[in-house]
XYZ file of C-alpha atoms in Angstrom:
224
model
C 87.022 162.418 47.477
C 87.585 161.913 43.747
C 87.881 158.339 42.408
C 91.380 157.050 41.768
C 92.790 157.671 38.305
C 93.119 155.047 35.601
C 96.634 155.070 34.125
C 98.000 153.559 30.921
C 101.348 153.742 29.157
C 102.142 153.177 25.492
C 105.742 152.272 24.546
C 107.488 153.555 21.426
C 106.337 151.681 18.367
C 103.650 151.919 15.687
C 102.970 154.795 16.206
C 104.257 155.705 19.664
C 103.013 152.383 21.018
C 99.462 152.936 19.800
C 97.935 150.876 17.011
C 96.179 152.969 14.366
C 92.977 150.983 14.841
C 90.562 150.567 17.716
C 87.915 147.875 17.620
C 88.805 147.213 13.998
C 88.259 150.871 13.039
C 90.989 153.293 12.054
C 91.480 156.037 14.643
C 91.067 159.294 12.723
C 91.833 162.702 14.176
C 89.694 165.783 13.667
C 90.353 168.902 11.533
C 91.870 171.048 14.322
C 94.190 168.216 15.353
C 95.193 167.496 11.757
C 95.889 171.177 11.112
C 98.162 171.328 14.130
C 99.917 168.137 13.037
C 100.461 169.528 9.530
C 102.237 172.559 10.993
C 104.838 170.362 12.716
C 108.067 168.870 11.412
C 107.872 165.125 10.616
C 109.345 163.918 13.932
C 107.185 166.039 16.258
C 104.188 165.385 13.982
C 104.470 161.631 14.479
C 104.735 162.089 18.249
C 101.714 164.394 18.338
C 99.550 162.127 16.186
C 100.508 159.039 18.200
C 99.542 160.767 21.424
C 96.186 161.975 20.135
C 95.313 158.567 18.696
C 96.252 156.917 21.975
C 94.190 159.397 23.986
C 91.108 158.979 21.798
C 91.335 155.185 21.952
C 91.857 155.281 25.733
C 88.767 157.444 26.236
C 86.664 155.303 23.902
C 87.642 152.101 25.704
C 86.810 153.576 29.109
C 83.389 154.623 27.775
C 82.904 151.397 25.782
C 82.057 153.295 22.600
C 83.679 153.439 19.145
C 86.497 155.987 18.965
C 84.863 157.412 15.848
C 81.827 158.467 17.917
C 83.888 160.929 19.970
C 84.429 164.563 19.013
C 87.138 166.706 20.567
C 86.237 169.415 23.065
C 89.462 170.799 24.527
C 89.493 173.665 27.040
C 91.999 176.494 27.383
C 91.708 179.202 30.088
C 92.778 181.815 27.537
C 91.154 180.553 24.323
C 87.883 179.021 25.508
C 86.605 175.570 24.573
C 85.325 173.681 21.565
C 86.151 171.393 18.649
C 88.228 174.109 16.978
C 90.864 173.918 19.736
C 93.790 171.503 19.440
C 95.418 172.435 22.754
C 94.531 172.791 26.411
C 92.854 170.362 28.797
C 91.709 167.274 26.836
C 88.046 166.456 26.536
C 85.550 164.781 24.224
C 81.843 164.869 23.522
C 79.615 161.939 22.664
C 76.546 162.777 20.588
C 76.871 166.391 21.695
C 77.196 165.696 25.431
C 80.399 165.979 27.505
C 81.840 162.567 28.346
C 82.239 161.724 32.074
C 86.037 161.691 32.009
C 88.780 163.947 33.323
C 91.737 163.272 31.010
C 95.444 163.999 30.726
C 98.314 163.030 28.441
C 102.107 163.179 28.632
C 104.922 162.145 26.302
C 108.643 161.569 26.874
C 111.306 159.791 24.810
C 108.690 158.082 22.645
C 106.603 156.881 25.596
C 103.046 158.051 26.195
C 101.357 158.215 29.603
C 97.568 158.545 29.735
C 95.420 159.255 32.761
C 91.689 159.482 33.419
C 89.284 159.912 36.296
C 86.020 158.189 35.373
C 82.785 159.877 36.459
C 84.646 162.696 38.210
C 82.731 164.766 40.764
C 81.951 168.328 39.678
C 85.057 170.463 39.580
C 87.553 167.601 39.679
C 90.417 167.810 37.190
C 93.576 165.777 36.793
C 97.021 165.881 35.248
C 99.747 163.347 34.497
C 103.329 163.863 33.510
C 106.218 161.663 32.469
C 109.918 162.606 32.537
C 113.014 160.802 31.288
C 115.941 161.593 33.631
C 118.361 161.523 30.700
C 116.805 164.790 29.511
C 117.558 166.599 32.775
C 121.339 166.931 32.383
C 121.516 170.442 30.933
C 123.253 173.263 32.766
C 120.987 175.807 34.423
C 118.023 173.476 34.953
C 117.828 174.036 38.700
C 117.865 177.815 38.346
C 114.958 178.028 35.913
C 112.866 175.043 37.039
C 113.164 174.727 40.820
C 112.255 176.845 43.823
C 114.835 177.689 46.476
C 113.433 174.975 48.759
C 113.594 172.406 45.958
C 117.183 173.359 45.132
C 118.046 172.923 48.796
C 116.428 169.463 48.785
C 118.661 168.446 45.875
C 121.853 169.853 47.388
C 124.558 167.220 47.613
C 123.101 164.984 44.921
C 125.092 164.214 41.783
C 125.096 161.962 38.748
C 122.110 159.694 38.051
C 120.561 160.357 41.467
C 120.447 164.095 40.773
C 118.907 163.536 37.332
C 116.241 161.233 38.754
C 115.271 163.776 41.406
C 115.143 166.585 38.854
C 112.882 164.410 36.684
C 110.669 163.574 39.661
C 110.169 167.214 40.615
C 109.590 168.255 37.000
C 106.939 165.549 36.523
C 105.211 166.756 39.698
C 105.207 170.356 38.464
C 103.833 169.476 35.053
C 101.167 167.193 36.518
C 100.064 169.997 38.859
C 99.970 172.618 36.090
C 97.945 170.310 33.831
C 95.537 169.676 36.701
C 95.030 173.411 37.291
C 95.007 174.244 33.571
C 97.663 176.929 34.043
C 100.394 175.215 32.026
C 103.688 177.038 31.778
C 101.928 180.377 32.148
C 103.102 179.762 35.721
C 106.896 180.025 36.021
C 108.094 176.610 37.250
C 110.616 178.167 39.636
C 107.708 179.747 41.552
C 105.800 176.481 42.038
C 106.966 174.362 44.970
C 105.874 170.717 44.683
C 107.899 169.115 47.463
C 104.742 168.388 49.471
C 101.291 168.652 47.898
C 98.673 166.069 48.836
C 97.020 166.266 45.417
C 100.194 164.927 43.722
C 101.348 161.310 43.804
C 104.624 159.997 42.414
C 104.168 156.833 40.383
C 106.203 153.897 41.670
C 109.071 152.688 39.499
C 107.588 150.742 36.597
C 103.980 151.609 37.500
C 101.568 151.585 34.546
C 104.209 149.679 32.576
C 106.664 152.583 32.341
C 110.456 152.120 32.187
C 111.951 151.683 35.655
C 114.209 154.733 35.350
C 111.445 157.141 34.244
C 109.765 159.403 36.758
C 106.048 160.187 36.574
C 103.359 161.843 38.649
C 99.601 162.174 38.754
C 97.690 165.080 40.282
C 93.967 165.020 41.043
C 92.169 168.093 42.360
C 90.032 167.905 45.447
C 86.275 167.769 44.980
C 84.932 171.203 44.200
C 88.340 172.904 44.255
């Protein structure tokens, strides 16, 4: 069985709850990350940069190394892997060697949720996701995001309770798809997450998140 994940949240702030320094050193992103940031509008750019700084600092602290010693090595099932990628499953290298971390990152309403499995067994991957129920109030959500069984499970709910359950199911789907690496190449209304042992809902307020947020973590089984 894979070790339990380490979880950390960063509240909105400077920037996105993450200080720009780690161990007295400024956290600097790499060329592929900076190029992606430059292509974004100012608001999304700040969110992206905050998340990447937080992720790099998180990984460095778990490894007890300077953040500046890490180099990005993201993986995408369609694009491959390497320092030139700024998307896909997060990863870093230390002096040319892969670091012993399975990592994931999620953002919602200015908050950042980070997850890691330290020294993961071969083949183990993980995903985290964070959802603000206030963003789940748009018409048509159930039809495009939920399976028939999930829609049935939500039947009869209304108001804040309905939004919280939508957010919970969405966080479970995103955590699963990050774990598998499929992302939204898989249509969310074809993925049923009502009962999957690899997915755990975070308790209200767990990892320092707001009580009304919903979040999930998914960790693959060893060798799967």
